[in-house]
Short mmCIF file of C-alpha atoms and ligand atoms in Angstrom, two decimals:
data_model
loop_
_atom_site.label_atom_id
_atom_site.label_comp_id
_atom_site.label_asym_id
_atom_site.label_seq_id
_atom_site.Cartn_x
_atom_site.Cartn_y
_atom_site.Cartn_z
CA MET P 28 -40.29 -9.31 -5.53
CA ALA P 29 -39.49 -5.56 -5.39
CA ARG P 30 -38.93 -3.63 -8.76
CA ASP P 31 -35.60 -2.86 -9.82
CA LYS P 32 -35.15 1.18 -8.80
CA THR P 33 -33.21 3.23 -11.08
CA ARG P 34 -29.85 4.44 -9.13
CA PHE P 35 -28.08 7.60 -9.32
CA VAL P 36 -24.00 7.05 -9.23
CA CYS P 37 -21.80 9.78 -8.90
CA GLN P 38 -19.11 10.18 -11.58
CA ALA P 39 -16.17 10.97 -9.52
CA CYS P 40 -16.07 8.55 -6.66
CA GLY P 41 -18.31 6.25 -8.00
CA ALA P 42 -21.09 6.26 -4.44
CA VAL P 43 -24.18 4.79 -5.65
CA HIS P 44 -27.47 7.13 -4.18
CA PRO P 45 -31.00 5.53 -4.25
CA LYS P 46 -31.90 9.41 -5.89
CA TRP P 47 -30.90 12.42 -7.41
CA GLN P 48 -29.19 14.99 -5.39
CA GLY P 49 -26.94 17.74 -5.88
CA ARG P 50 -23.53 16.88 -3.70
CA CYS P 51 -22.18 13.69 -3.80
CA GLU P 52 -22.30 12.71 -0.08
CA ALA P 53 -19.47 10.42 -0.10
CA CYS P 54 -17.05 12.95 -2.00
CA GLY P 55 -18.25 16.45 -1.80
CA GLU P 56 -18.75 16.93 -5.32
CA TRP P 57 -20.90 18.65 -6.76
CA ASN P 58 -23.27 17.54 -9.65
CA THR P 59 -21.53 14.96 -10.34
CA LEU P 60 -24.87 12.23 -9.94
CA ALA P 61 -25.94 10.51 -13.16
CA GLU P 62 -28.34 8.33 -13.30
CA GLU P 63 -28.08 4.53 -14.40
CA ALA P 64 -30.20 1.81 -15.49
CA PRO P 65 -30.45 -1.07 -12.98
CA ALA P 66 -28.08 -4.33 -13.15
CA PRO P 67 -30.29 -6.72 -14.73
CA ARG P 68 -30.73 -10.03 -12.94
CA GLY P 69 -30.00 -13.67 -13.50
CA PRO P 70 -27.66 -14.36 -15.95
CA GLY P 71 -25.95 -10.87 -17.41
CA PRO P 72 -25.69 -9.73 -20.89
CA ALA P 73 -22.60 -11.21 -21.96
CA ALA P 74 -23.70 -15.07 -20.59
CA LYS P 75 -26.74 -14.39 -22.20
CA ALA P 76 -25.35 -13.84 -25.66
CA GLY P 77 -23.00 -16.62 -25.75
CA GLY P 78 -20.22 -17.44 -28.43
CA GLY P 79 -17.21 -15.71 -26.82
CA ARG P 80 -14.15 -17.46 -27.41
CA ARG P 81 -12.34 -19.30 -24.74
CA VAL P 82 -9.63 -17.11 -23.16
CA GLU P 83 -6.10 -18.66 -23.39
CA PHE P 84 -4.09 -18.87 -20.10
CA VAL P 85 -0.60 -18.81 -19.54
CA GLY P 86 1.68 -19.79 -16.33
CA LEU P 87 3.92 -16.90 -14.64
CA LYS P 88 6.94 -18.20 -16.40
CA GLY P 89 7.61 -16.85 -19.71
CA SER P 90 9.61 -14.62 -22.24
CA SER P 91 8.57 -10.92 -22.13
CA ALA P 92 10.66 -8.04 -23.41
CA PRO P 93 10.72 -5.32 -20.96
CA PRO P 94 8.63 -2.56 -22.36
CA PRO P 95 10.65 -0.03 -24.89
CA ARG P 96 11.77 3.32 -23.67
CA ILE P 97 11.81 6.52 -24.88
CA PRO P 98 14.17 8.59 -22.57
CA THR P 99 13.30 12.33 -22.07
CA GLY P 100 17.12 13.20 -21.96
CA ILE P 101 15.79 14.65 -18.42
CA ALA P 102 17.33 12.83 -15.84
CA GLU P 103 15.48 13.33 -12.89
CA LEU P 104 11.98 13.28 -15.17
CA ASP P 105 13.38 9.65 -16.85
CA ARG P 106 14.35 8.57 -12.91
CA VAL P 107 10.64 9.36 -11.87
CA LEU P 108 9.46 7.61 -14.80
CA GLY P 109 11.35 4.64 -13.99
CA GLY P 110 13.84 5.18 -17.15
CA GLY P 111 11.85 7.29 -19.77
CA LEU P 112 8.54 6.93 -21.11
CA VAL P 113 6.99 3.87 -22.23
CA ALA P 114 5.54 3.17 -25.73
CA ALA P 115 2.12 2.89 -25.76
CA SER P 116 1.42 4.12 -22.32
CA ALA P 117 -0.38 6.87 -21.16
CA VAL P 118 1.20 9.15 -18.23
CA LEU P 119 -0.69 11.72 -16.36
CA VAL P 120 1.05 15.12 -15.14
CA GLY P 121 -0.94 17.17 -12.34
CA GLY P 122 -0.05 20.02 -10.37
CA ASP P 123 -1.33 23.64 -9.72
CA PRO P 124 -1.52 25.95 -12.35
CA GLY P 125 1.23 27.88 -13.21
CA ILE P 126 4.05 25.36 -11.51
CA GLY P 127 5.69 24.34 -14.64
CA LYS P 128 3.95 21.90 -16.39
CA SER P 129 3.83 23.04 -19.74
CA THR P 130 7.74 24.20 -19.32
CA ILE P 131 8.96 20.76 -18.10
CA LEU P 132 6.99 18.95 -21.14
CA LEU P 133 7.91 21.76 -23.75
CA GLN P 134 11.66 20.92 -22.77
CA ALA P 135 11.26 17.13 -22.18
CA ALA P 136 8.82 16.96 -26.21
CA ALA P 137 12.02 19.20 -27.67
CA ARG P 138 14.47 16.63 -26.35
CA VAL P 139 13.12 13.84 -27.66
CA ALA P 140 12.55 15.07 -30.92
CA SER P 141 16.00 16.70 -30.77
CA ALA P 142 16.85 12.76 -30.66
CA GLY P 143 14.76 12.13 -33.90
CA ARG P 144 11.21 11.26 -32.94
CA ARG P 145 8.50 12.52 -34.09
CA VAL P 146 6.55 14.66 -31.07
CA LEU P 147 3.33 16.68 -31.24
CA TYR P 148 2.62 18.72 -29.05
CA ILE P 149 -1.07 19.80 -28.98
CA SER P 150 -1.45 22.72 -26.48
CA GLY P 151 -5.05 23.99 -25.79
CA GLU P 152 -4.40 26.65 -23.48
CA GLU P 153 -1.77 29.08 -25.31
CA ALA P 154 -2.15 30.01 -29.04
CA VAL P 155 0.85 28.60 -31.20
CA GLU P 156 2.58 32.22 -30.66
CA GLN P 157 2.37 31.81 -26.82
CA VAL P 158 4.45 28.15 -26.79
CA ARG P 159 6.80 30.05 -29.55
CA LEU P 160 7.62 32.87 -26.97
CA ARG P 161 8.18 30.06 -24.27
CA ALA P 162 10.46 28.04 -26.50
CA ALA P 163 12.82 30.50 -27.76
CA ARG P 164 12.86 32.13 -23.75
CA LEU P 165 14.15 28.18 -23.32
CA GLY P 166 16.31 28.07 -26.44
CA LEU P 167 14.36 25.35 -27.91
CA THR P 168 13.49 26.85 -31.04
CA ASP P 169 15.74 24.25 -32.95
CA SER P 170 14.03 21.70 -31.88
CA PRO P 171 12.05 19.73 -34.83
CA MET P 172 8.83 18.85 -32.60
CA ALA P 173 5.50 19.55 -34.11
CA LEU P 174 3.22 21.76 -32.92
CA ALA P 175 -0.59 22.84 -32.85
CA ALA P 176 -2.78 24.86 -30.59
CA ALA P 177 -6.06 22.51 -30.58
CA THR P 178 -9.34 21.32 -28.14
CA ALA P 179 -11.56 19.46 -30.50
CA LEU P 180 -11.57 16.35 -29.74
CA ARG P 181 -12.49 14.92 -32.96
CA ASP P 182 -10.30 16.90 -34.69
CA ILE P 183 -7.05 15.82 -32.46
CA VAL P 184 -8.10 11.78 -32.92
CA ALA P 185 -8.20 12.66 -36.90
CA SER P 186 -4.80 14.35 -36.67
CA LEU P 187 -3.21 11.69 -34.82
CA GLU P 188 -4.71 9.00 -37.12
CA GLN P 189 -2.62 9.99 -39.79
CA GLU P 190 0.21 10.09 -38.31
CA ALA P 191 2.34 6.68 -38.89
CA ASP P 192 5.29 6.91 -36.87
CA ALA P 193 4.57 9.91 -33.81
CA ALA P 194 6.64 8.70 -30.80
CA LEU P 195 5.32 11.30 -28.09
CA VAL P 196 2.66 13.26 -28.16
CA VAL P 197 1.39 15.66 -25.15
CA ILE P 198 -2.03 16.98 -24.39
CA ASP P 199 -1.47 20.29 -22.86
CA SER P 200 -4.31 19.91 -20.85
CA ILE P 201 -6.89 17.19 -20.97
CA GLN P 202 -9.54 19.82 -19.36
CA THR P 203 -9.22 21.99 -22.61
CA VAL P 204 -10.01 19.17 -24.53
CA TRP P 205 -13.90 18.50 -25.53
CA LEU P 206 -15.84 16.24 -27.11
CA ASP P 207 -18.91 17.50 -29.26
CA ALA P 208 -21.34 14.79 -28.80
CA LEU P 209 -21.43 15.18 -24.70
CA ASP P 210 -23.20 18.14 -23.45
CA SER P 211 -21.65 19.54 -20.41
CA ALA P 212 -18.60 21.50 -20.80
CA PRO P 213 -15.04 21.27 -21.25
CA GLY P 214 -13.30 20.25 -17.86
CA THR P 215 -16.33 18.31 -16.66
CA VAL P 216 -15.69 15.04 -15.71
CA ALA P 217 -17.79 13.34 -18.30
CA GLN P 218 -15.83 15.68 -20.73
CA VAL P 219 -12.64 14.41 -19.31
CA ARG P 220 -13.31 10.67 -18.61
CA ALA P 221 -14.84 10.46 -22.49
CA CYS P 222 -11.30 12.60 -24.02
CA ALA P 223 -8.58 10.78 -22.04
CA ALA P 224 -10.69 7.65 -22.64
CA GLU P 225 -10.23 8.05 -26.75
CA LEU P 226 -7.16 9.68 -26.53
CA ILE P 227 -5.17 6.85 -24.85
CA ARG P 228 -6.80 4.07 -26.50
CA LEU P 229 -5.19 5.76 -29.92
CA ALA P 230 -2.04 5.54 -28.08
CA LYS P 231 -2.12 2.00 -27.56
CA ALA P 232 -3.45 1.37 -31.15
CA ARG P 233 -0.52 3.14 -32.56
CA GLY P 234 2.26 2.72 -30.49
CA PHE P 235 2.93 6.46 -28.96
CA ALA P 236 3.49 7.70 -25.45
CA ILE P 237 0.80 9.99 -24.49
CA VAL P 238 1.25 12.75 -21.80
CA LEU P 239 -2.06 14.10 -20.24
CA VAL P 240 -1.74 17.55 -18.25
CA GLY P 241 -4.09 17.74 -15.79
CA HIS P 242 -4.73 21.06 -13.78
CA VAL P 243 -5.23 20.38 -9.76
CA THR P 244 -8.47 21.87 -8.33
CA LYS P 245 -8.07 23.82 -4.75
CA GLU P 246 -8.79 20.88 -3.10
CA GLY P 247 -5.48 19.36 -4.08
CA THR P 248 -7.06 17.01 -6.44
CA LEU P 249 -7.20 16.79 -10.50
CA ALA P 250 -10.53 17.17 -11.76
CA GLY P 251 -12.38 13.68 -12.26
CA PRO P 252 -8.98 11.84 -10.76
CA ARG P 253 -10.52 9.05 -9.95
CA VAL P 254 -11.56 7.82 -12.87
CA LEU P 255 -8.00 9.61 -15.00
CA GLU P 256 -5.97 8.40 -12.29
CA HIS P 257 -6.97 4.22 -13.17
CA MET P 258 -6.95 4.99 -16.70
CA VAL P 259 -3.79 6.31 -16.80
CA ASP P 260 -0.21 3.83 -17.04
CA ALA P 261 1.57 6.66 -14.25
CA THR P 262 0.78 9.69 -12.02
CA LEU P 263 3.33 12.15 -12.02
CA TYR P 264 2.36 15.50 -9.69
CA PHE P 265 4.46 18.73 -9.92
CA GLU P 266 4.76 20.30 -6.72
CA GLY P 267 6.34 22.93 -5.08
CA ASP P 268 5.29 26.88 -4.33
CA ARG P 269 5.58 29.12 -6.34
CA GLY P 270 7.33 31.25 -4.22
CA HIS P 271 9.88 29.29 -3.88
CA GLN P 272 12.56 28.31 -7.10
CA PHE P 273 12.31 24.06 -6.49
CA ARG P 274 9.77 22.00 -7.90
CA ILE P 275 9.16 18.26 -7.26
CA LEU P 276 7.94 16.11 -9.32
CA ARG P 277 6.70 13.26 -7.68
CA ALA P 278 5.40 9.84 -9.49
CA VAL P 279 2.17 9.04 -7.22
CA LYS P 280 1.27 5.91 -9.29
CA ASN P 281 3.44 3.91 -12.19
CA ARG P 282 2.82 0.42 -13.81
CA PHE P 283 6.60 0.53 -15.54
CA GLY P 284 8.62 1.68 -12.30
CA ALA P 285 8.48 2.51 -8.49
CA THR P 286 6.54 5.07 -6.82
CA ASP P 287 7.65 7.58 -4.40
CA GLU P 288 10.26 8.43 -6.30
CA ILE P 289 11.20 12.39 -6.54
CA GLY P 290 12.73 14.72 -9.14
CA VAL P 291 13.92 17.87 -8.12
CA PHE P 292 14.26 21.04 -10.13
CA GLU P 293 14.75 24.37 -9.87
CA MET P 294 13.17 27.08 -11.88
CA THR P 295 14.99 29.55 -13.44
CA GLY P 296 14.73 32.25 -16.34
CA THR P 297 15.68 29.94 -18.83
CA GLY P 298 13.32 27.03 -17.29
CA LEU P 299 13.79 24.44 -15.28
CA MET P 300 16.94 22.70 -14.19
CA GLU P 301 17.80 19.61 -12.81
CA VAL P 302 18.96 19.40 -9.52
CA ALA P 303 21.36 16.73 -9.15
CA ASN P 304 22.23 17.32 -5.18
CA PRO P 305 18.99 17.79 -3.53
CA SER P 306 20.23 17.85 -0.20
CA ALA P 307 22.91 20.81 -1.06
CA LEU P 308 20.07 22.97 -2.05
CA PHE P 309 17.69 22.40 0.34
CA LEU P 310 20.37 23.28 3.31
CA ALA P 311 22.48 25.95 1.26
CA GLU P 312 20.10 28.74 3.40
CA ARG P 313 20.21 26.63 6.77
CA ARG P 314 22.08 29.27 9.37
CA GLY P 315 23.77 27.21 11.90
CA ASN P 316 23.23 28.02 15.55
CA VAL P 317 19.69 29.12 15.78
CA SER P 318 17.41 27.66 18.18
CA GLY P 319 14.06 25.60 16.63
CA SER P 320 15.97 24.33 13.54
CA ALA P 321 16.94 20.54 12.98
CA VAL P 322 17.86 18.63 10.10
CA PHE P 323 16.12 15.38 8.91
CA ALA P 324 17.56 12.79 6.91
CA GLY P 325 15.15 11.33 4.93
CA ILE P 326 14.46 9.26 1.95
CA GLU P 327 12.88 10.09 -1.19
CA GLY P 328 11.83 6.89 -3.09
CA THR P 329 15.56 5.63 -3.89
CA ARG P 330 17.04 8.78 -2.77
CA PRO P 331 18.44 10.24 0.40
CA VAL P 332 17.63 13.90 0.97
CA LEU P 333 18.49 16.29 3.91
CA VAL P 334 15.89 18.82 4.80
CA GLU P 335 15.42 21.21 7.30
CA ILE P 336 13.08 21.54 9.96
CA GLN P 337 11.81 24.79 11.34
CA ALA P 338 10.23 25.81 14.53
CA LEU P 339 8.63 28.42 16.37
CA LEU P 340 6.53 28.66 19.33
CA SER P 341 5.41 32.06 20.66
CA PRO P 342 2.97 32.84 23.75
CA SER P 343 -0.44 32.48 22.00
CA SER P 344 -2.81 35.31 22.74
CA GLY P 345 -5.35 33.54 24.00
CA GLY P 346 -8.03 31.05 22.81
CA THR P 347 -6.98 27.53 21.66
CA PRO P 348 -3.56 28.30 20.46
CA ARG P 349 -2.69 28.11 16.64
CA ARG P 350 -0.70 24.97 15.26
CA GLN P 351 0.45 26.24 11.67
CA VAL P 352 2.37 23.41 9.09
CA VAL P 353 3.96 23.94 6.17
CA GLY P 354 4.99 21.00 4.62
CA TRP P 355 4.54 18.42 6.94
CA ASP P 356 1.05 16.74 8.24
CA SER P 357 -0.65 18.71 11.05
CA GLY P 358 -2.40 16.14 12.74
CA ARG P 359 1.42 14.45 13.18
CA LEU P 360 2.42 17.38 14.39
CA SER P 361 -0.23 17.40 17.26
CA MET P 362 0.07 13.73 18.27
CA LEU P 363 3.99 14.85 18.86
CA LEU P 364 3.14 18.20 20.84
CA ALA P 365 0.95 15.39 23.05
CA VAL P 366 3.78 13.57 23.37
CA LEU P 367 6.29 15.58 24.17
CA GLU P 368 3.71 17.03 27.06
CA SER P 369 2.23 13.46 28.26
CA ARG P 370 5.40 11.29 28.01
CA CYS P 371 8.62 13.80 28.52
CA GLY P 372 7.09 16.83 30.60
CA LEU P 373 7.91 18.86 28.44
CA THR P 374 5.41 22.27 29.05
CA LEU P 375 4.62 23.97 25.57
CA GLY P 376 1.49 25.05 27.42
CA GLN P 377 -0.17 28.36 25.76
CA ASN P 378 2.51 28.73 23.05
CA ASP P 379 1.56 29.17 19.29
CA VAL P 380 3.66 26.56 17.51
CA TYR P 381 4.58 26.93 14.00
CA LEU P 382 6.29 24.34 11.63
CA ASN P 383 8.24 24.63 7.97
CA ILE P 384 9.92 22.35 5.97
CA ALA P 385 12.74 24.72 4.33
CA GLY P 386 12.31 24.73 0.61
CA GLY P 387 8.75 23.99 -0.22
CA LEU P 388 9.41 20.14 0.19
CA ARG P 389 6.35 17.82 1.39
CA ILE P 390 7.63 15.19 3.88
CA THR P 391 5.42 12.20 4.67
CA GLU P 392 7.72 10.00 6.09
CA PRO P 393 7.03 8.86 9.78
CA ALA P 394 10.98 8.83 10.04
CA ALA P 395 10.49 12.78 10.16
CA ASP P 396 9.17 12.31 13.50
CA LEU P 397 12.64 12.83 15.68
CA ALA P 398 13.81 15.66 13.87
CA VAL P 399 10.66 17.75 14.20
CA ALA P 400 10.63 16.70 17.68
CA ALA P 401 14.17 18.12 18.25
CA ALA P 402 13.49 21.27 16.32
CA LEU P 403 10.56 21.47 18.77
CA VAL P 404 12.35 20.85 21.75
CA SER P 405 15.15 22.82 20.84
CA ALA P 406 12.77 26.07 20.01
CA ALA P 407 11.16 25.31 23.60
CA THR P 408 14.57 25.22 25.40
CA ASP P 409 15.68 28.14 23.17
CA ARG P 410 19.08 26.25 22.87
CA PRO P 411 20.39 25.19 19.62
CA THR P 412 20.65 21.79 17.95
CA ASP P 413 24.12 20.52 16.74
CA ALA P 414 24.49 22.32 13.77
CA GLY P 415 26.57 18.85 12.67
CA ALA P 416 24.13 16.44 12.88
CA VAL P 417 21.44 14.85 11.41
CA TYR P 418 17.74 13.14 13.06
CA PHE P 419 15.51 10.72 11.95
CA GLY P 420 13.36 8.17 13.75
CA GLU P 421 10.04 7.39 13.92
CA VAL P 422 8.16 8.33 17.76
CA GLY P 423 5.45 6.27 19.12
CA LEU P 424 2.86 7.30 21.49
CA SER P 425 4.58 6.19 24.25
CA GLY P 426 7.31 8.21 23.31
CA GLU P 427 9.65 5.54 22.30
CA VAL P 428 11.78 5.73 18.94
CA ARG P 429 10.95 3.38 16.20
CA GLN P 430 13.45 1.81 13.96
CA VAL P 431 13.23 3.20 10.00
CA SER P 432 14.32 1.77 6.88
CA GLN P 433 17.45 2.81 5.01
CA ALA P 434 19.27 4.02 8.05
CA GLU P 435 22.90 3.34 5.98
CA ALA P 436 21.34 5.14 3.48
CA ARG P 437 20.70 8.17 5.44
CA LEU P 438 23.90 8.12 7.42
CA ARG P 439 25.94 8.22 3.91
CA GLU P 440 24.17 11.05 2.61
CA ALA P 441 24.65 13.29 5.96
CA ALA P 442 28.67 11.92 6.12
CA LYS P 443 28.54 13.15 2.12
CA LEU P 444 27.08 16.75 2.92
CA GLY P 445 29.76 17.01 6.00
CA PHE P 446 27.60 15.82 8.83
CA ALA P 447 29.57 14.32 11.55
CA ALA P 448 26.66 12.96 14.57
CA ALA P 449 23.63 11.90 14.19
CA THR P 450 20.10 10.98 16.31
CA LEU P 451 18.26 7.61 15.50
CA PRO P 452 16.49 4.89 17.01
CA ARG P 453 18.37 2.55 19.07
CA ARG P 454 19.47 -0.41 17.26
CA VAL P 455 17.66 -3.55 18.33
CA ALA P 456 19.26 -6.80 16.44
CA ARG P 457 16.56 -8.27 14.30
CA GLY P 458 19.10 -11.23 13.24
CA ALA P 459 20.68 -8.54 11.17
CA LYS P 460 23.95 -7.48 11.95
CA PRO P 461 23.82 -3.85 12.36
CA ALA P 462 25.73 -1.94 9.50
CA ALA P 463 28.86 0.11 10.05
CA PRO P 464 28.27 3.58 10.00
CA PRO P 465 30.11 5.81 7.75
CA ALA P 466 33.69 6.34 9.35
CA GLY P 467 33.99 9.22 12.04
CA MET P 468 30.18 9.86 12.16
CA ALA P 469 28.95 9.50 15.93
CA LEU P 470 25.61 8.25 16.71
CA HIS P 471 23.58 8.92 19.32
CA GLU P 472 21.02 6.15 19.66
CA THR P 473 17.79 6.91 21.10
CA GLY P 474 15.31 4.67 22.91
CA HIS P 475 12.63 7.06 23.95
CA LEU P 476 12.05 10.86 23.18
CA ALA P 477 12.68 11.93 26.94
CA ASP P 478 16.40 10.83 26.29
CA LEU P 479 16.26 13.59 23.69
CA VAL P 480 14.78 16.58 25.69
CA ALA P 481 17.24 15.14 28.55
CA VAL P 482 20.04 16.11 26.19
CA PHE P 483 18.46 19.89 25.72
CA ALA P 484 17.95 20.16 29.53
CA GLU P 485 21.46 19.08 30.08
CA LYS P 486 22.45 22.13 27.85
CA SER P 487 20.83 24.89 29.30
CA VAL P 488 22.04 24.01 32.75
CA LYS P 489 25.62 23.57 31.07
CA ALA P 490 25.11 26.69 29.09
CA ARG P 491 23.53 28.63 32.13
CA PRO P 492 26.12 31.23 33.44
CA PRO P 493 27.82 30.36 36.88
CA GLY P 494 26.10 31.91 39.82
CA PRO P 495 26.95 33.45 42.92
P1 LIG T 523 4.11 26.35 -16.65
O1 LIG T 523 4.79 25.78 -17.37
O2 LIG T 523 2.93 27.29 -17.56
O3 LIG T 523 2.85 26.73 -15.87
P2 LIG T 523 1.90 25.35 -16.17
O4 LIG T 523 1.63 24.85 -17.17
O5 LIG T 523 1.79 24.22 -15.05
O6 LIG T 523 0.94 25.94 -15.65
O7 LIG T 523 4.70 27.97 -16.00
C1 LIG T 523 4.44 29.16 -15.97
C2 LIG T 523 5.68 29.82 -14.42
O8 LIG T 523 7.08 29.42 -14.89
C3 LIG T 523 5.10 31.54 -15.00
O9 LIG T 523 4.75 31.86 -13.30
C4 LIG T 523 6.78 31.73 -15.35
C5 LIG T 523 7.83 30.96 -15.01
N1 LIG T 523 8.96 30.55 -15.77
C6 LIG T 523 9.89 30.96 -15.35
O10 LIG T 523 10.31 31.33 -14.21
N2 LIG T 523 10.93 30.46 -16.24
C7 LIG T 523 10.96 30.09 -17.87
O11 LIG T 523 11.72 29.92 -18.19
C8 LIG T 523 9.40 29.82 -17.93
C9 LIG T 523 9.38 29.19 -19.30
C10 LIG T 523 8.48 29.83 -16.94
MG1 LIG T 524 0.48 25.16 -18.87
#
């Protein structure tokens, strides 16, 4: 029998390698491999030791009270959390440096403290004076929250263990916290994992909610993302463009609520303000009657959101034409361009294509296909889309326009904002009765992308000045 060899396990993704190497081939991370002893054969150590207690199994029915919630008082944040923070739970808030994580958490912490709960804010990134300055700017100085600057896990844990009635603890950020028992530097996977595990264990044992701030690395992932994401109960990402004032808080994991829910904020001189009507905000700067622009009626989580999609074509200066995308998937754009060329006879040829989601929102819904196609066709034919119309629908590889979910909610939001027409997938009777559109709304049902292209071609014929 071959002897069991030691193996090397990537601490970021868990891939197993037979020998040590500097870079994990599976996830591309550097210096994440650590030696692990081989797993013993035969009965495991737990089975050998014996003496375990029998675990009680129960049925699915039974009375379990919903977990107690701590509302933050910031409606957009509470909605993303699924109704507020949950006692004895851990939340990870990730995002680029400077996006506003410390700002929103300071605002939330101050509100929770003002509501009479014990809140501890531990800053490892900024000195107490800096946090105080920020609080003054945000008008929060009267809040009774407790503030400290600390990075040593030993000190933080010792202090938290003496807290009898803490309801919320914020650690800003987990990458600055370090445990002296480990050799590795603060911010490394090993440190982040060990410190987070200890803090989360404490939160569960003592019943407070803990919020860990985590910076995103350049590649768009949190340092040690996989290890942290499975340890916490909820992961929220704070995204947006620092050049824009909009910030979007997105739940990517939530054990106590729905994911894909978003909260929209506006960064102002006095902190982050909630945006109750994001559609109006995203469309505020739209100029009607320009080609290459189409309004997409999207759904973010449970909420319909209208956004403007902008496309620009310009003759390529030779070589491979450029495809530049902001806020959408570039692979999806390539697919749509290919469908437009091969299924709809639209020649985009040697044009550079630029696509932008106005306002800094990132769209992942396939339902945006039809709106993107409308913006592209509009740009290609130099004919504006109908300024009073919204678009939604998924496009398949043969050019067919497919149904998407929640058509009624999309139409209602469009009607609310004064849109009078919608181009949408053809409704196929699936047993369900098609719902009534909002009063006065004209629906253009489209079965194939070529129909949409034909509408623009017609427009250009109509718009052509009568010849001699
Ligand atoms: P911050 O919360 O420090 O970001 P993070 O913790 O994610 O690194 O946000 C810092 C940015 O926000 C900084 O560029 C200044 C800006 N800001 C405002 O515009 N208004 C404000 O009231 C505050 C506090 C910050
Ligand atoms: Mg910060």
